[in-house]
Coordinates of C-alpha atoms in Angstrom, one line a residue:
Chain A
X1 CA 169.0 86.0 7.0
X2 CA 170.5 89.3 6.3
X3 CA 168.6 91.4 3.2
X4 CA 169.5 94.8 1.5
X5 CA 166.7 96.5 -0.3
X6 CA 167.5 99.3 -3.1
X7 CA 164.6 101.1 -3.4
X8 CA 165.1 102.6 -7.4
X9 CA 166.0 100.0 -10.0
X10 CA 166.3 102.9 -12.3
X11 CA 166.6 106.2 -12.5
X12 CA 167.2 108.7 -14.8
X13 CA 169.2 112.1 -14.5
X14 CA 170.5 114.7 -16.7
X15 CA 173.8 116.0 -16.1
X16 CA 174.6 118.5 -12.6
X17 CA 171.2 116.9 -11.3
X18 CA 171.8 115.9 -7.5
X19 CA 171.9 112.2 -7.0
X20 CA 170.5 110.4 -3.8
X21 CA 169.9 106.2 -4.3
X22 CA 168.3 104.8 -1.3
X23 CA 169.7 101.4 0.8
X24 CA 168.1 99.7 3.8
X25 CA 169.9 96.4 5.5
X26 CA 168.0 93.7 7.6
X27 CA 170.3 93.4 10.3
X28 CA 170.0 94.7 13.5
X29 CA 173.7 94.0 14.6
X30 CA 176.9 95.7 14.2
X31 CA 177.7 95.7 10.1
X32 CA 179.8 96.9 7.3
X33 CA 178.7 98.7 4.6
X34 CA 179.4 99.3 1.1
X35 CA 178.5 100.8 -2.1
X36 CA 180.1 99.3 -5.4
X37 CA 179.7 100.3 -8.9
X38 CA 180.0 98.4 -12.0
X39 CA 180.4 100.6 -15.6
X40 CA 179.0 99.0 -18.5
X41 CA 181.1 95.8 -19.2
X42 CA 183.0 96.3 -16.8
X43 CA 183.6 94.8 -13.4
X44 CA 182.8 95.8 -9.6
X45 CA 184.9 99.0 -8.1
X46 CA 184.4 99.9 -4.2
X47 CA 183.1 103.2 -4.4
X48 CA 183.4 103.7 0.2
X49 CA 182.9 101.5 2.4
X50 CA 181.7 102.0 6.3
X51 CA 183.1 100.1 9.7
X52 CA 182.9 102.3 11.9
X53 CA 183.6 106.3 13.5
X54 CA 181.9 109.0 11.5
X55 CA 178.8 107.7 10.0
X56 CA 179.3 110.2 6.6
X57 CA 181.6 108.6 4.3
X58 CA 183.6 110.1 1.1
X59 CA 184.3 107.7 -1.5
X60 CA 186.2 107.9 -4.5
X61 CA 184.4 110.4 -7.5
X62 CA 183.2 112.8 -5.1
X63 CA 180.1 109.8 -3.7
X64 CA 178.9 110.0 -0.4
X65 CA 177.3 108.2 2.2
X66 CA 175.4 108.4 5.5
X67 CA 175.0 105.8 8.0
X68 CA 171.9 106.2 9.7
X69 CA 171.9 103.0 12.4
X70 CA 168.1 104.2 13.6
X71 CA 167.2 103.5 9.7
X72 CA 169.1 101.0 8.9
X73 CA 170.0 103.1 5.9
X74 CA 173.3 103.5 3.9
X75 CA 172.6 106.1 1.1
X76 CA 174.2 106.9 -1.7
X77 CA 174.6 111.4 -2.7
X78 CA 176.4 112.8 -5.1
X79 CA 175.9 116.7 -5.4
X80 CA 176.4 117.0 -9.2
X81 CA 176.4 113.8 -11.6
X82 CA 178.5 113.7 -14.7
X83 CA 177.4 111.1 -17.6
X84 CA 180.2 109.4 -17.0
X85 CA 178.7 108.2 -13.8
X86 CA 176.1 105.7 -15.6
X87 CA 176.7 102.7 -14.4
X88 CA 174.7 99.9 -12.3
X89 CA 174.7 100.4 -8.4
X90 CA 175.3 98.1 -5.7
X91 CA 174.5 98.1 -2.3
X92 CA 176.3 95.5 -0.1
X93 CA 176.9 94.6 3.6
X94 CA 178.3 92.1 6.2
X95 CA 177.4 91.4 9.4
X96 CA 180.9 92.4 11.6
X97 CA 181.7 88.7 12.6
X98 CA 181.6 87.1 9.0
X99 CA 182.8 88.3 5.5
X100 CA 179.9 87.0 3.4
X101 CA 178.6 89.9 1.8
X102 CA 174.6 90.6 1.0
X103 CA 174.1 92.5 -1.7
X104 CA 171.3 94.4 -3.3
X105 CA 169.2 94.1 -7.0
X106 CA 171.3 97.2 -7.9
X107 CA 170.3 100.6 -9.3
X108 CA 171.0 101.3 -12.7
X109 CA 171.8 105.3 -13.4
X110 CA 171.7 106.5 -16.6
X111 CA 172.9 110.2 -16.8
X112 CA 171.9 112.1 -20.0
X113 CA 174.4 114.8 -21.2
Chain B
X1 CA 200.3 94.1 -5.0
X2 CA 196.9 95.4 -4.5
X3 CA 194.2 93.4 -7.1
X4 CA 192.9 90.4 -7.5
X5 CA 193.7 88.8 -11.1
X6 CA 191.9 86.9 -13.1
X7 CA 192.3 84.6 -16.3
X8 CA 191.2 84.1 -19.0
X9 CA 189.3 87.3 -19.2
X10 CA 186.9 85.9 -21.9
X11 CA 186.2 81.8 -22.1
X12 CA 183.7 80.3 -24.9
X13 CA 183.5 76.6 -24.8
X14 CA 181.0 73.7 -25.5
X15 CA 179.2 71.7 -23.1
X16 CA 181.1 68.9 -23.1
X17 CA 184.6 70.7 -22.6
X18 CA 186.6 70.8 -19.7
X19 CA 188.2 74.5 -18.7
X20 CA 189.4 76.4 -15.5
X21 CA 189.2 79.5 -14.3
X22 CA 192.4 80.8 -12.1
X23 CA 192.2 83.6 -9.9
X24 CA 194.8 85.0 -7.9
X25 CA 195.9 87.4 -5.3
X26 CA 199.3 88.5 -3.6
X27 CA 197.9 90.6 -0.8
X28 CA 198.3 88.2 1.5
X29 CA 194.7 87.4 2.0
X30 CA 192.9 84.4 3.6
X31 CA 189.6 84.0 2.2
X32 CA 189.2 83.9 -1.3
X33 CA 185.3 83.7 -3.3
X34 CA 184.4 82.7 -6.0
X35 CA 180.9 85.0 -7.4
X36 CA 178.6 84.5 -10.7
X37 CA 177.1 87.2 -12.0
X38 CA 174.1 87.5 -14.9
X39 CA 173.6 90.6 -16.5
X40 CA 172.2 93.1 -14.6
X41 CA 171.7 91.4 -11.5
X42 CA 173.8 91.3 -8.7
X43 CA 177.0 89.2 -7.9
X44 CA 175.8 86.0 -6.4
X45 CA 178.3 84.3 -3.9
X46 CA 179.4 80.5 -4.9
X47 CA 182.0 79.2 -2.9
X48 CA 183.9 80.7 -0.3
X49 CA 187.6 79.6 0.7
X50 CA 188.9 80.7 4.5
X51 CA 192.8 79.2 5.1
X52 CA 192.4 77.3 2.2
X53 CA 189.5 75.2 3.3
X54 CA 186.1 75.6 2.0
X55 CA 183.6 76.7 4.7
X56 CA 180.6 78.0 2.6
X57 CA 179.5 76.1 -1.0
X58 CA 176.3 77.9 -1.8
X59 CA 174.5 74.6 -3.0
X60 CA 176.6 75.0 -6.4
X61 CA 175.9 72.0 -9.2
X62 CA 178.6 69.6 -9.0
X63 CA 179.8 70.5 -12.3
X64 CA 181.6 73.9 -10.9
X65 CA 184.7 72.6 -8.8
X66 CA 186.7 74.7 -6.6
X67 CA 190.0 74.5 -5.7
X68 CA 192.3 76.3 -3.5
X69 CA 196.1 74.9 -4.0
X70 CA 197.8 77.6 -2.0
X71 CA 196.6 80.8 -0.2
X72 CA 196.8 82.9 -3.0
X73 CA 195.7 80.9 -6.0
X74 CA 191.9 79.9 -6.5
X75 CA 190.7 77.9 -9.5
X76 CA 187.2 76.9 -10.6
X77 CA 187.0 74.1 -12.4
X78 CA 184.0 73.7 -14.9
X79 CA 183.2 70.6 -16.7
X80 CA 179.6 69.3 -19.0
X81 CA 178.5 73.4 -18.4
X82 CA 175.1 74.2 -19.6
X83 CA 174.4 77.4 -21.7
X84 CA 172.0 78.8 -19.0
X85 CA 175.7 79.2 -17.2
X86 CA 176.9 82.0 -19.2
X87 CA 178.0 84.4 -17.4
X88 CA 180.8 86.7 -15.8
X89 CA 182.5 84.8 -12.7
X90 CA 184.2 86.9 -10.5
X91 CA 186.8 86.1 -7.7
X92 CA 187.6 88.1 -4.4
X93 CA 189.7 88.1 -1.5
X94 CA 189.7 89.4 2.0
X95 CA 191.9 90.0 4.8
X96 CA 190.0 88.3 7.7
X97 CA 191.6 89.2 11.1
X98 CA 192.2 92.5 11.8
X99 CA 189.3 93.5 12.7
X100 CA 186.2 94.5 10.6
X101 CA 188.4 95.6 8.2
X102 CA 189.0 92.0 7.6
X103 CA 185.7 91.6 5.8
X104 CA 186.7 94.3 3.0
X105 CA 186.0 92.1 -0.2
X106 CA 188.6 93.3 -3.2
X107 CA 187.2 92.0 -6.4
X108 CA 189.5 90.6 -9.5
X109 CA 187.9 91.9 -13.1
X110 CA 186.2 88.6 -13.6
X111 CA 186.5 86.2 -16.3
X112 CA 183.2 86.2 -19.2
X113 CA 182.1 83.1 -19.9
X114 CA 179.8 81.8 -22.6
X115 CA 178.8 78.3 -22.5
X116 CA 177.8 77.0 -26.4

């Protein structure tokens, strides 16, 4: 079965610190890929999403992401992290040929001012 | 129309009531999900609906229900809920077809439930 492993459950940043969370995926197929965030209380909002072509993604909020098929990675990078980005994490992918998504535990940020 | 909606946003009730949750989505989509999700933890996937059929029920107790009346309306029926089932629900669509763009899963804002 497909499994996506986030390697920080927390992490702690002040604000304009760099920002890189970590995702690995189980499948050795063709997949989509997907980074979601959910604000406190608040629900999920697609922050990119990968199919296919370039393998470095912009997302909304200026979030980032690198496909690295040879790692079977999907990070996460922002250059400069505002408070307003605490929020919980989620890393989540299908395989290409079904629309169940796997996600993972989730990284909570919390970005002091 | 691009969201998924959801209602009620919040839902208390006792363990012996009987409620539904409605979720709905005008985008045309043909699979629709139903999610639960504890705090803190990550959505996990309960039912899933493709052309209004079910074709994945994620060993769910019987006292969650699903239905799908119509391609862009999905209820969950909830009846004798436990406590331990507090939680936030949350419904989402996808194209299918088209590709692999057809697996993009747009989420609704979920509805909060708390089980008494």
């Amino acid at each position: 079965a497909q499994s996506v492993s986030q390697h920080n459950h927390h992490v702690i940043l002040s604000e304009a610190a760099s920002l890189e969370l970590g995702c690995n995926y189980s499948y050795g197929g063709t997949v989509n890929l997907f980074w979601y965030v959910q604000y406190p209380g608040q629900h999920l909002q697609l922050l990119l999403k990968y199919f296919s072509g370039d393998p470095l993604v912009k997302g909304i909020k200026g979030f980032e992401a690198e496909f690295i098929k040879s790692k079977f990675s999907f990070n996460l990078r922002k250059p400069s992290v505002q408070w307003s980005d605490t929020a919980e994490y989620f890393c989540a992918v299908t395989n290409s040929g079904y629309s169940t998504l796997t996600f993972g535990k989730g990284t909570m940020l919390l970005v002091s001012p | 129309d691009t969201e998924v909606t959801q209602t009620p946003k919040h839902l208390v009730m006792g363990m012996t009531n009987k409620k539904s949750l409605k979720c709905e989505q005008h985008m045309g989509h043909r699979a629709m999900y139903w999610y639960k999700q504890k705090a803190k933890k990550p959505p996990e996937l309960m039912f899933v609906y493709s052309y209004e059929k079910l074709s994945i029920n994620e060993s769910v107790p019987s006292r969650f229900s699903p239905e799908c009346p119509n391609s862009s309306l999905l209820n969950l029926h909830l009846h004798a809920l436990q406590p331990e089932d507090s939680a936030l629900y949350l419904c989402a669509s996808s194209p299918l077809g088209g590709g692999r763009a057809g697996n993009e899963q747009f989420f609704g804002p979920g509805t909060r439930l708390t089980v008494l």
